Each structure stands twice: as C-alpha cells, then as structure tokens.
Short mmCIF file of C-alpha atoms and ligand atoms in Angstrom, two decimals:
data_model
loop_
_atom_site.label_atom_id
_atom_site.label_comp_id
_atom_site.label_asym_id
_atom_site.label_seq_id
_atom_site.Cartn_x
_atom_site.Cartn_y
_atom_site.Cartn_z
CA MET A 1 14.40 1.82 6.78
CA GLU A 2 16.24 -1.96 8.25
CA PRO A 3 19.73 -1.93 7.46
CA SER A 4 19.91 -4.67 5.46
CA GLU A 5 22.40 -7.58 4.74
CA ASN A 6 23.78 -5.96 1.28
CA THR A 7 24.40 -2.56 3.25
CA ASN A 8 26.70 -4.82 5.17
CA LYS A 9 28.47 -5.83 2.66
CA LYS A 10 28.83 -3.12 0.49
CA PRO A 11 32.37 -1.24 0.29
CA ILE A 12 30.89 2.08 1.38
CA ALA A 13 33.97 3.67 2.28
CA ALA A 14 34.37 3.45 -2.28
CA LEU A 15 31.38 4.87 -2.26
CA LEU A 16 31.59 7.84 0.19
CA ARG A 17 34.73 8.85 -1.07
CA GLN A 18 33.42 10.91 -3.35
CA TYR A 19 30.40 12.28 -3.68
CA PRO A 20 28.82 14.03 -7.48
CA ARG A 21 28.41 18.16 -7.17
CA GLY A 22 30.45 18.75 -4.15
CA HIS A 23 28.13 17.88 -1.78
CA VAL A 24 29.33 16.63 2.15
CA ILE A 25 28.02 13.03 2.41
CA ALA A 26 24.52 13.15 3.54
CA ALA A 27 24.49 10.02 5.11
CA GLY A 28 23.44 11.54 8.42
CA SER A 29 20.50 8.73 8.68
CA LEU A 30 21.32 6.96 11.77
CA VAL A 31 20.52 4.20 10.18
CA LEU A 32 23.24 4.18 7.48
CA GLY A 33 26.03 5.26 10.41
CA LEU A 34 24.26 2.26 12.41
CA SER A 35 24.94 -0.03 9.66
CA LEU A 36 28.35 1.37 9.18
CA LEU A 37 29.33 0.32 12.57
CA LEU A 38 27.81 -3.04 11.95
CA ALA A 39 29.58 -3.56 8.83
CA PHE A 40 33.03 -2.24 10.76
CA SER A 41 32.60 -4.67 13.50
CA SER A 42 31.76 -8.03 11.91
CA SER A 43 34.27 -7.55 9.30
CA GLU A 44 36.47 -8.86 12.06
CA GLY A 45 37.28 -12.23 11.52
CA THR A 46 36.85 -12.28 7.98
CA SER A 47 38.85 -12.15 5.19
CA SER A 48 37.41 -9.55 2.64
CA SER A 49 39.46 -6.18 1.91
CA ARG A 50 38.43 -2.88 2.49
CA GLN A 51 39.20 0.66 1.62
CA SER A 52 42.04 2.05 4.32
CA GLN A 53 40.83 5.23 4.36
CA PRO A 54 38.57 6.72 7.30
CA ILE A 55 35.39 7.51 6.96
CA ALA A 56 33.71 10.87 7.64
CA LEU A 57 30.28 11.11 8.05
CA LYS A 58 28.44 14.50 8.43
CA LEU A 59 25.90 14.30 10.88
CA PRO A 60 23.38 17.52 9.78
CA ASP A 61 21.24 17.71 12.21
CA THR A 62 24.39 18.58 14.50
CA GLY A 63 27.05 19.01 11.59
CA GLN A 64 29.17 17.19 13.99
CA VAL A 65 31.32 14.93 11.82
CA LEU A 66 32.10 11.34 12.59
CA GLU A 67 35.22 9.53 11.86
CA LEU A 68 35.31 6.08 11.31
CA GLU A 69 38.78 3.96 11.49
CA PRO A 70 38.45 0.44 9.59
CA ALA A 71 39.32 -1.97 12.92
CA SER A 72 41.53 -4.03 11.11
CA LEU A 73 43.02 -4.34 7.33
CA GLU A 74 43.60 -7.46 5.73
CA ALA A 75 46.74 -8.61 4.36
CA GLN A 76 47.34 -7.49 0.94
CA PRO A 77 45.49 -9.79 -1.63
CA PRO A 78 48.17 -12.09 -3.00
CA PHE A 79 49.46 -10.82 -6.31
CA GLU A 80 51.58 -11.82 -8.96
CA ALA A 81 54.64 -9.53 -7.70
CA ALA A 82 57.05 -8.47 -10.94
CA GLU A 83 60.28 -10.74 -10.25
CA ASN A 84 63.21 -9.27 -8.81
CA SER A 85 61.21 -6.83 -6.83
CA PRO A 86 61.16 -6.41 -3.41
CA GLN A 87 58.10 -7.96 -1.27
CA PRO A 88 56.96 -4.13 -0.46
CA GLN A 89 56.85 -3.62 2.96
CA ALA A 90 53.96 -1.68 3.69
CA PRO A 91 51.28 -1.70 1.39
CA GLU A 92 51.44 -0.24 -1.92
CA PRO A 93 49.86 3.48 -1.98
CA GLU A 94 46.08 4.13 -3.40
CA PRO A 95 46.21 4.70 -6.85
CA GLU A 96 45.06 8.39 -6.85
CA PRO A 97 41.24 8.33 -7.22
CA GLN A 98 40.73 8.97 -10.91
CA THR A 99 38.82 12.85 -11.56
CA LEU A 100 35.33 11.82 -13.02
CA THR A 101 33.42 14.31 -14.64
CA TYR A 102 29.66 14.41 -13.37
CA THR A 103 26.90 15.40 -15.41
CA THR A 104 23.43 15.12 -14.43
CA PHE A 105 19.99 14.47 -16.34
CA THR A 106 16.13 15.07 -15.06
CA VAL A 107 14.10 12.26 -16.17
CA LYS A 108 11.62 13.52 -18.59
CA SER A 109 8.53 12.26 -19.39
CA GLY A 110 8.87 9.29 -22.12
CA ASP A 111 12.77 8.97 -20.94
CA SER A 112 13.84 5.73 -21.17
CA LEU A 113 17.19 4.52 -19.06
CA SER A 114 18.82 3.52 -22.78
CA VAL A 115 18.16 7.09 -23.91
CA LEU A 116 19.61 8.95 -20.72
CA PHE A 117 22.62 6.67 -20.93
CA LYS A 118 22.67 7.73 -24.96
CA ARG A 119 22.52 11.20 -23.50
CA ALA A 120 25.52 10.75 -21.24
CA GLY A 121 27.02 9.15 -23.84
CA LEU A 122 27.16 5.24 -23.17
CA SER A 123 25.62 2.75 -24.60
CA ASP A 124 23.37 -0.37 -23.94
CA ARG A 125 25.71 -2.19 -23.06
CA ASP A 126 27.07 -0.02 -20.39
CA LEU A 127 23.28 -0.27 -19.15
CA TYR A 128 23.22 -3.94 -19.39
CA GLU A 129 26.68 -4.30 -17.96
CA LEU A 130 25.41 -2.03 -14.75
CA ILE A 131 21.73 -4.00 -14.35
CA ASP A 132 24.05 -7.35 -15.09
CA GLN A 133 26.06 -6.70 -11.88
CA ALA A 134 24.54 -4.82 -9.36
CA PRO A 135 20.92 -6.48 -8.94
CA GLU A 136 19.42 -3.29 -6.64
CA ALA A 137 19.72 -1.50 -10.51
CA ARG A 138 16.69 -2.95 -11.22
CA ALA A 139 14.78 -0.24 -9.08
CA LEU A 140 16.44 1.70 -12.18
CA ARG A 141 13.71 0.65 -14.41
CA ARG A 142 11.06 2.41 -12.39
CA ILE A 143 12.08 6.23 -12.99
CA MET A 144 10.18 8.42 -12.99
CA PRO A 145 9.65 11.49 -14.91
CA GLY A 146 11.49 14.67 -12.14
CA ASN A 147 14.06 11.74 -11.20
CA GLU A 148 17.61 12.76 -11.40
CA ILE A 149 20.18 10.86 -12.62
CA THR A 150 24.12 11.98 -12.28
CA PHE A 151 26.56 9.57 -14.50
CA GLY A 152 30.30 10.12 -13.12
CA LEU A 153 32.54 9.11 -16.60
CA THR A 154 36.31 8.37 -16.42
CA PRO A 155 37.89 10.56 -18.82
CA GLU A 156 38.08 7.86 -21.39
CA GLY A 157 34.18 8.10 -21.00
CA GLU A 158 33.48 4.74 -19.32
CA LEU A 159 30.69 5.03 -16.92
CA GLU A 160 32.07 4.86 -12.93
CA GLU A 161 29.64 6.31 -10.90
CA LEU A 162 25.76 6.65 -11.37
CA VAL A 163 23.96 8.68 -8.99
CA TYR A 164 19.80 7.92 -8.67
CA GLN A 165 18.20 10.27 -6.90
CA ARG A 166 14.92 8.61 -6.13
CA ASP A 167 13.23 11.75 -3.75
CA GLN A 168 13.98 14.32 -2.41
CA LEU A 169 15.76 12.58 0.62
CA ARG A 170 16.68 8.69 -0.79
CA SER A 171 19.00 8.37 -3.50
CA LEU A 172 20.63 5.19 -4.95
CA ARG A 173 24.62 5.33 -5.90
CA PHE A 174 26.61 2.81 -8.19
CA ALA A 175 30.44 2.83 -8.42
CA ARG A 176 32.76 0.95 -9.65
CA GLN A 177 34.67 -1.60 -7.40
CA ASP A 178 36.90 -3.81 -9.05
CA ASP A 179 35.22 -5.73 -11.78
CA ALA A 180 32.00 -4.94 -10.87
CA PHE A 181 29.13 -2.38 -9.50
CA ALA A 182 28.68 -2.04 -5.82
CA SER A 183 25.15 -0.08 -4.75
CA GLU A 184 24.39 1.60 -1.63
CA GLU A 185 21.18 3.31 -0.94
CA LEU A 186 21.78 6.83 0.69
CA GLU A 187 19.19 8.67 3.07
CA ARG A 188 19.27 12.22 3.95
CA THR A 189 17.36 13.37 7.40
CA PRO A 190 15.60 16.30 7.02
CA ASP A 191 15.48 19.52 9.60
CA VAL A 192 12.55 19.11 11.38
CA GLN A 193 11.13 22.29 12.40
CA ILE A 194 7.75 22.50 15.11
CA ALA A 195 4.93 24.56 13.48
CA TYR A 196 1.84 25.67 15.52
CA ARG A 197 -1.66 26.81 13.59
CA ARG A 198 -4.69 27.96 15.30
CA ALA A 199 -8.06 28.79 13.69
CA THR A 200 -11.74 29.77 14.30
CA ILE A 201 -14.48 27.83 12.23
CA ASP A 202 -16.69 30.21 10.63
CA SER A 203 -18.14 27.88 7.58
CA SER A 204 -16.31 25.43 7.08
CA LEU A 205 -13.48 22.86 8.68
CA PHE A 206 -11.21 23.08 5.62
CA LEU A 207 -11.73 26.83 4.85
CA ALA A 208 -10.32 27.71 8.41
CA GLY A 209 -7.87 25.43 8.07
CA GLN A 210 -6.51 26.97 4.97
CA ARG A 211 -6.84 30.65 6.46
CA ALA A 212 -4.60 29.47 9.54
CA GLY A 213 -1.93 28.23 6.41
CA MET A 214 -2.98 24.74 6.70
CA THR A 215 -2.92 22.30 3.96
CA ASP A 216 -5.66 20.13 3.23
CA ASN A 217 -4.41 17.08 4.05
CA LEU A 218 -3.20 18.17 7.79
CA THR A 219 -6.78 19.38 8.42
CA MET A 220 -7.87 15.87 7.15
CA GLU A 221 -5.23 14.09 9.33
CA LEU A 222 -6.53 16.42 12.08
CA ALA A 223 -10.28 15.10 11.08
CA GLY A 224 -8.91 11.88 11.35
CA ILE A 225 -7.34 12.09 15.09
CA PHE A 226 -10.78 13.75 16.60
CA GLY A 227 -12.75 11.79 14.04
CA TRP A 228 -13.61 8.76 16.99
CA ASP A 229 -15.32 11.63 19.02
CA ILE A 230 -16.78 14.54 16.50
CA ASP A 231 -18.73 14.19 13.76
CA PHE A 232 -17.31 16.11 11.08
CA ILE A 233 -20.28 16.69 9.20
CA LEU A 234 -23.21 16.88 11.48
CA ASP A 235 -21.36 18.08 14.80
CA ILE A 236 -19.70 21.27 13.17
CA ARG A 237 -20.46 24.61 15.33
CA ARG A 238 -19.36 27.93 13.81
CA GLY A 239 -16.72 28.95 16.65
CA ASP A 240 -15.50 25.97 16.94
CA THR A 241 -11.71 26.46 17.41
CA PHE A 242 -8.44 24.09 16.90
CA SER A 243 -5.14 24.12 17.42
CA VAL A 244 -2.62 22.05 16.26
CA LEU A 245 1.10 21.33 16.49
CA PHE A 246 2.69 19.58 13.96
CA GLU A 247 6.39 19.03 12.33
CA GLU A 248 7.21 20.98 9.30
CA HIS A 249 10.58 19.52 7.16
CA PHE A 250 12.89 20.71 5.71
CA LEU A 251 16.07 20.18 3.13
CA ASP A 252 18.95 22.49 2.53
CA GLY A 253 16.58 25.37 3.86
CA GLU A 254 13.59 24.86 1.49
CA LYS A 255 10.39 22.74 3.09
CA ILE A 256 9.55 19.56 1.54
CA GLY A 257 6.67 18.81 3.06
CA ASN A 258 5.23 18.00 6.29
CA GLY A 259 5.43 15.52 9.36
CA PRO A 260 3.27 14.02 11.49
CA ILE A 261 0.69 16.16 13.95
CA LEU A 262 2.56 15.94 17.32
CA ALA A 263 -0.50 17.30 19.58
CA ALA A 264 -3.62 18.61 19.04
CA GLU A 265 -7.14 20.20 20.62
CA PHE A 266 -10.55 20.93 19.66
CA THR A 267 -13.18 22.73 21.41
CA ASN A 268 -16.06 21.49 19.32
CA ARG A 269 -19.49 23.41 21.28
CA GLY A 270 -18.07 24.02 24.25
CA LYS A 271 -16.13 20.66 24.77
CA THR A 272 -12.73 20.32 24.40
CA PHE A 273 -10.92 17.48 23.44
CA ARG A 274 -6.71 17.01 23.46
CA ALA A 275 -4.90 14.45 21.49
CA VAL A 276 -0.72 13.73 21.63
CA ARG A 277 1.13 11.45 19.60
CA TYR A 278 3.06 8.59 21.50
CA VAL A 279 5.43 6.07 19.50
CA SER A 280 5.28 3.13 21.96
CA ALA A 281 8.01 0.88 23.07
CA GLU A 282 7.67 -1.23 19.93
CA GLY A 283 7.63 1.51 17.48
CA ASP A 284 3.74 2.07 17.25
CA ALA A 285 2.76 5.83 16.61
CA ASN A 286 -0.96 6.68 18.00
CA TYR A 287 -2.98 9.23 19.35
CA PHE A 288 -3.73 9.32 23.32
CA THR A 289 -5.26 11.72 25.34
CA PRO A 290 -2.67 13.52 27.52
CA GLU A 291 -3.97 10.93 30.31
CA GLY A 292 -2.88 7.91 27.95
CA ARG A 293 -6.32 6.71 26.56
CA SER A 294 -6.79 6.30 23.37
CA MET A 295 -8.46 8.73 20.61
CA ARG A 296 -9.76 5.91 18.60
CA ARG A 297 -12.29 2.91 19.64
CA ALA A 298 -11.04 -0.59 19.09
CA PHE A 299 -13.67 -0.72 15.68
CA LEU A 300 -14.60 1.06 13.01
CA ARG A 301 -17.78 1.96 12.73
CA THR A 302 -18.16 1.29 8.65
CA PRO A 303 -15.74 -1.37 7.28
CA VAL A 304 -16.63 0.42 4.16
CA GLU A 305 -16.98 3.63 2.02
CA PHE A 306 -20.39 3.01 1.46
CA THR A 307 -23.52 5.38 -0.82
CA ARG A 308 -25.95 3.69 1.35
CA ILE A 309 -27.57 1.50 3.90
CA SER A 310 -29.45 -1.01 1.82
CA SER A 311 -30.81 -3.45 4.44
CA PRO A 312 -30.87 -2.56 7.81
CA PHE A 313 -30.14 -4.94 10.42
CA ASN A 314 -33.01 -7.10 11.53
CA PRO A 315 -34.10 -10.05 14.01
CA ASN A 316 -37.46 -10.72 11.56
CA ARG A 317 -36.99 -9.80 8.26
CA ARG A 318 -38.09 -11.29 5.27
CA HIS A 319 -35.47 -13.00 2.68
CA PRO A 320 -35.31 -11.08 -0.43
CA VAL A 321 -33.80 -13.70 -2.07
CA LEU A 322 -35.39 -16.97 -0.05
CA ASN A 323 -38.52 -14.87 0.25
CA THR A 324 -39.19 -16.36 4.16
CA ILE A 325 -38.57 -14.99 7.43
CA ARG A 326 -34.97 -14.49 8.48
CA ALA A 327 -32.96 -12.73 11.04
CA HIS A 328 -31.05 -10.26 8.90
CA LYS A 329 -27.78 -10.10 11.13
CA GLY A 330 -26.29 -7.72 9.46
CA THR A 331 -25.81 -4.56 8.32
CA ASP A 332 -25.94 -4.43 4.28
CA TYR A 333 -23.56 -1.28 3.04
CA ALA A 334 -24.59 -0.92 -0.26
CA ALA A 335 -21.03 -0.03 -2.64
CA PRO A 336 -19.79 -0.28 -6.11
CA ARG A 337 -18.09 -3.88 -6.73
CA GLY A 338 -14.19 -3.80 -5.64
CA THR A 339 -14.79 -0.92 -2.86
CA PRO A 340 -12.08 -1.88 -0.37
CA VAL A 341 -13.68 -3.50 2.85
CA LYS A 342 -11.18 -2.83 5.70
CA ALA A 343 -10.88 -4.81 9.23
CA SER A 344 -12.88 -3.29 11.51
CA GLY A 345 -10.43 -3.60 14.23
CA ASP A 346 -7.17 -4.98 14.78
CA GLY A 347 -7.23 -9.20 14.97
CA ARG A 348 -7.08 -12.80 13.43
CA ILE A 349 -8.34 -14.23 10.30
CA LYS A 350 -10.70 -17.17 11.19
CA LEU A 351 -11.93 -17.88 8.16
CA ALA A 352 -11.27 -16.21 4.42
CA GLY A 353 -13.32 -18.35 2.06
CA ARG A 354 -16.86 -19.39 0.77
CA LYS A 355 -19.33 -19.43 3.45
CA GLY A 356 -22.35 -20.88 2.03
CA GLY A 357 -25.27 -17.87 0.97
CA TYR A 358 -22.42 -15.41 2.56
CA GLY A 359 -20.49 -15.85 -0.48
CA ASN A 360 -16.79 -14.75 -0.19
CA THR A 361 -16.41 -14.40 3.67
CA VAL A 362 -13.84 -13.24 5.90
CA ILE A 363 -14.04 -13.43 9.78
CA ILE A 364 -12.55 -11.65 12.13
CA GLN A 365 -11.57 -13.19 15.76
CA HIS A 366 -10.75 -9.50 18.31
CA GLY A 367 -9.10 -11.03 21.18
CA GLN A 368 -11.60 -13.47 23.04
CA THR A 369 -14.86 -10.99 23.25
CA TYR A 370 -15.44 -10.05 19.64
CA GLU A 371 -15.38 -10.96 16.34
CA THR A 372 -16.63 -9.80 12.95
CA LEU A 373 -17.86 -11.07 9.44
CA TYR A 374 -17.40 -9.66 5.66
CA ALA A 375 -19.81 -11.40 3.28
CA HIS A 376 -20.79 -10.91 -0.66
CA LEU A 377 -16.94 -9.99 -1.02
CA ASN A 378 -15.72 -10.24 -4.92
CA ALA A 379 -12.27 -11.06 -3.76
CA PHE A 380 -10.39 -11.23 -0.94
CA HIS A 381 -7.14 -9.28 -0.12
CA ARG A 382 -3.91 -10.97 -1.53
CA ASN A 383 -2.75 -11.16 2.08
CA ILE A 384 -5.49 -12.61 3.80
CA ARG A 385 -5.98 -15.62 4.77
CA SER A 386 -6.55 -17.88 8.02
CA GLY A 387 -4.35 -17.12 10.62
CA VAL A 388 -3.33 -14.27 9.99
CA ARG A 389 -3.33 -11.00 11.83
CA VAL A 390 -4.93 -7.63 10.75
CA LYS A 391 -4.86 -4.46 12.24
CA GLN A 392 -7.59 -2.42 11.90
CA GLY A 393 -8.16 -0.32 9.09
CA GLN A 394 -6.06 -3.06 6.65
CA ILE A 395 -7.94 -4.08 3.34
CA ILE A 396 -8.97 -7.86 4.03
CA GLY A 397 -11.36 -7.62 0.30
CA TYR A 398 -12.98 -6.05 -2.04
CA VAL A 399 -17.19 -5.13 -2.31
CA GLY A 400 -19.09 -7.95 -4.20
CA SER A 401 -22.26 -10.18 -4.64
CA THR A 402 -21.07 -13.51 -4.57
CA GLY A 403 -23.28 -15.72 -2.39
CA LEU A 404 -27.30 -15.13 -1.90
CA ALA A 405 -26.90 -11.07 -2.92
CA THR A 406 -29.06 -8.78 -5.48
CA GLY A 407 -26.61 -6.41 -5.77
CA PRO A 408 -22.98 -5.62 -4.49
CA HIS A 409 -22.84 -4.94 -0.85
CA LEU A 410 -21.14 -5.48 1.88
CA HIS A 411 -22.97 -7.48 4.61
CA TYR A 412 -21.15 -6.73 7.71
CA GLU A 413 -22.09 -8.44 11.27
CA PHE A 414 -20.61 -7.92 14.64
CA TYR A 415 -20.60 -10.46 17.77
CA VAL A 416 -19.76 -9.67 21.18
CA ASN A 417 -19.32 -13.03 23.28
CA GLY A 418 -20.70 -14.99 20.45
CA SER A 419 -24.45 -12.90 20.32
CA VAL A 420 -24.75 -11.12 17.49
CA ARG A 421 -25.31 -7.29 17.36
CA ASN A 422 -26.58 -4.16 15.10
CA PRO A 423 -23.32 -2.83 14.05
CA VAL A 424 -24.53 0.74 13.48
CA THR A 425 -25.86 0.76 16.97
CA VAL A 426 -23.36 -0.91 19.17
CA GLU A 427 -20.99 0.60 21.50
CA LEU A 428 -17.59 0.61 20.16
CA PRO A 429 -15.27 -0.15 23.60
CA GLN A 430 -12.17 1.96 23.13
CA ALA A 431 -8.90 1.28 21.84
CA GLU A 432 -6.25 -0.10 23.88
CA SER A 433 -4.66 2.58 26.63
CA VAL A 434 -1.21 3.39 27.26
CA PRO A 435 0.08 0.37 29.33
CA SER A 436 0.51 0.76 33.12
CA SER A 437 4.09 -0.56 32.18
CA GLU A 438 4.49 2.01 29.83
CA LEU A 439 2.51 5.21 31.54
CA ALA A 440 5.80 6.58 32.80
CA ARG A 441 7.78 6.43 29.29
CA PHE A 442 4.61 8.16 28.13
CA LYS A 443 4.70 10.57 30.37
CA SER A 444 7.87 11.85 30.14
CA GLN A 445 7.76 11.86 25.93
CA VAL A 446 4.74 13.81 25.77
CA GLN A 447 4.49 16.15 28.74
CA PRO A 448 7.29 18.57 26.96
CA ILE A 449 4.56 18.30 23.44
CA MET A 450 1.75 19.53 25.26
CA ALA A 451 3.59 21.79 27.31
CA GLU A 452 4.74 23.53 24.20
CA LEU A 453 1.20 23.65 22.48
CA GLU A 454 0.12 25.03 25.86
CA GLN A 455 2.70 27.87 25.58
CA TYR A 456 2.17 28.48 21.88
CA HIS A 457 -1.80 28.83 22.71
CA ARG A 458 -0.67 31.73 25.72
CA GLU A 459 1.35 33.64 22.98
CA THR A 460 -1.43 33.76 20.40
CA GLN A 461 -4.35 34.48 23.34
CA LEU A 462 -2.17 37.08 24.61
CA ALA A 463 -1.12 39.11 20.81
CA SER A 464 -5.33 39.00 19.78
CA VAL A 465 -6.15 40.43 23.21
CA GLY A 466 -3.11 42.80 22.38
CA ASN A 467 -4.40 43.53 18.53
CA GLU A 468 -8.08 44.04 20.36
CA LEU A 469 -6.50 46.56 22.44
CA ARG A 470 -4.80 48.11 19.76
CA VAL A 471 -7.98 48.37 17.53
CA ASN A 472 -10.05 49.58 20.23
ZN1 LIG B 1 -27.18 -8.92 4.09
#
C-alpha cells in the first residue's frame, strides 16, 4: 500500500481518537506511520486546521508506543464571537468527545447496505449522505458475506462513525468531521513466525506435503520454485526428500495464513537443489540459488495450458488449410477458446494486432536476442498494446482461431537472433542472476535464512536418529 495523497489529507487524529470495541489502535503498519509523519511535515506552511491531541500509535510487533505531536497549530478558524465576550487568550477547550454506541453487524448473504443501515436504526438518507460525502464509501458497495460493519451512533442515534472490516488485516473507517465524513484506511500487521517442514516422498508430492502438515497451496508453491529443474510429474521418485522454511502469519494469537516460502531444499534422485527468496533493492521478490543464480529460466517452456500439441514445429510441413508445403515455424497447442495465453518471458510488446493468416497476433521482443510470437488469438488482454512492457507469466491474450486456423489453438514461435527455433526443444536461458552490484546485499539477506534452514535440518535429523535409537 502506498500512502495516497488522500491519506495525507485525512484528519487522522480524529479517527484515531476512538476505536470501537476498545481496541488499541492497530495502525501498526509502518506505511501508515510514515504517512502520518508525511501528513505533519507537509502541514507546515499550509492553512489546514488540525486536532491538537498527540497521537499515540502502538506498534503491534514491539508494543512500542509512538507519540506524534502536531508540529504547529494554526490559529483558531474565524468565528462570530458573542458580543461583549472577551477575546479568548487560549484556544477554547475541545468539547468532550461524545460517547458513541458501537454495534457490529456481520454481513449475511443477501444483505445490502440499505438493509444493514436499517438494522442499525439508520435510514437510506444516512447511507446516501455517507456515500455522497466520502467517495471512498463506494467500497462499501462491494461488501461480502462475512465482512463486518461497525456503526458508531451518538446518543441521538446519528451516525458518527462507521468501520468496514474488509478482511482480517484491512479496515476502512469513516468518521464525521465537521459537516462531512472523513475516511481512513487502516491496516494491521500480522505477527510473523518462521515454520519448518520436512518430508520424504512415499507415493506423491502432495501426500508427503500433507503428512508434513503443509497446505496443498504451499506444496504447489514449492513445486513452482523447483519446477524449472524438476519435472514433478515424471521425475519424482520414492525416497525424494524436501524441506521448506516459510512464514506463518498470526493475528491475536490465531493463525490467519501462510506467508511466502523463505528457503527450500529438494533432493530428487540423489541430486539436491536449494532455493532462497530474495527481495531485490527494487522490491522484486524472486528465488535464487544460495550463490545468487536465478531458479527460473528467462522463458516459460509453454505459454499456455494446453490439452495436446496439435501440430509440432516442422520446417517441411504441408499446410492444413493452404495444402501446400510450407514450414510450420511454431508449435500448435490445442486449448479451449478463451484459455489465457501468457508472455513466456519479460519483454516489450512489438506487435499486438492482425497479421494475415496468423490472425490476432502478439509479438514480444525480449532484449536484443529473443523474440516470441503468439498467433490466432481470440482477443488481446486489455492492457496489451504495442510498446507496453510485460512480465513473464502475464496474460497477453486468449486462445482462439482467428486467421488461417482449423480450430482453437495457440500457434507459438520462438526466435533466437532472428532465426526460428523449435519452442519445445530450444535451450532456454537462465533468468538473470543477482547483479554483482547487489551481491553483498543478497548475501547479507539470504545467509541467515540458509543458516536457519540448515539448523532445522540438523535438529530434525538428530531427532530422527534419536527416535531410531529408542525404537531399536
Ligand atoms: Zn501453427
């Protein structure tokens, strides 16, 4: 989340002053903290009036309380002073904050905002007022069953505050501020713990993962990391082992999900592969060997999930529609119409348009050496047009049969230095290693992680040796 301009302008003090259900302000995200600082530093020299209370931010990780004092307070806004009353020396004391009554509703299937407002004792007029005054309230139209909405009402029954809990971590809050509603997005930071699992494959990768207490998603992620070196359908053998170090996320002591895999090791038919996650200086997360070589190739072998190869690469083929000998310069992957087609590598779109018998075609230029071509597309992805940069795996279009094609399929061509190659057999270059300028940063980031993986590894080995000794 980036601090948006809006965030900086919100009267955060008012929003933080009260929190329903007596929670400590969980605005622990550093991003919000940062945006607060930005808000105050940018307030110098501007003429907005602000609350005078210091703002306490409790960081959930450390329990540290951060107090922020607004740097300077503007003069009181001009107001009609009652006649004869002396000019006040100091700003009037703030009126006591009203005591609000908070009620939380869980959205049920079939609930609309209007229904929820009625349940809270409010009218459609209140709802329109909120949506009219706070553009962010449009997000409320996407409420889903299970979401929670908290209403804070004055003793007179007027809406003063509304909190929409989008998910376990993010909430959107609206608070009446003068004559309008101000909004604020709050994000909680989960507590992160490192977890370790190790398994030996007996029959299948997924069963081994499940036995080790891994979710199928986590196992899939693991397979994705090593999928460039190991064919998980053909290469897996009984006795293969793997271990994985990953993040587990907790909120108020309850597990809410897994974070990324931090490091993993896979031994396939006696050969061991190691991977570690590294977040580059630019913020991109990727997996590398502990030496800094990329775990992935610069190109996907196949840019589409296909049912079969309907026509292989063949320089001397009789064309099925033209019935003449004409090289088949690519591989045809049969797939249902509409199947997403992915960019096989990072690059720049050279063409996204009609190209004779190829029909709707995308050509991607990958650096100086490589080019890939995707033909007969039913449609292009809406973000795809000439000149646009794409990432490996990004959807560029959808399988179709435009141009000269007998049925829906992707015709895929692969060029190296201008000459066409068989996409199925061409040697795919490794994706870029960690640049040498970043190697020191890489080492300092990944060495402790690899050491931790090793440590767990030794401990479990010792434990299993101990078990065997006990059994025998
Ligand atoms: Zn073809």
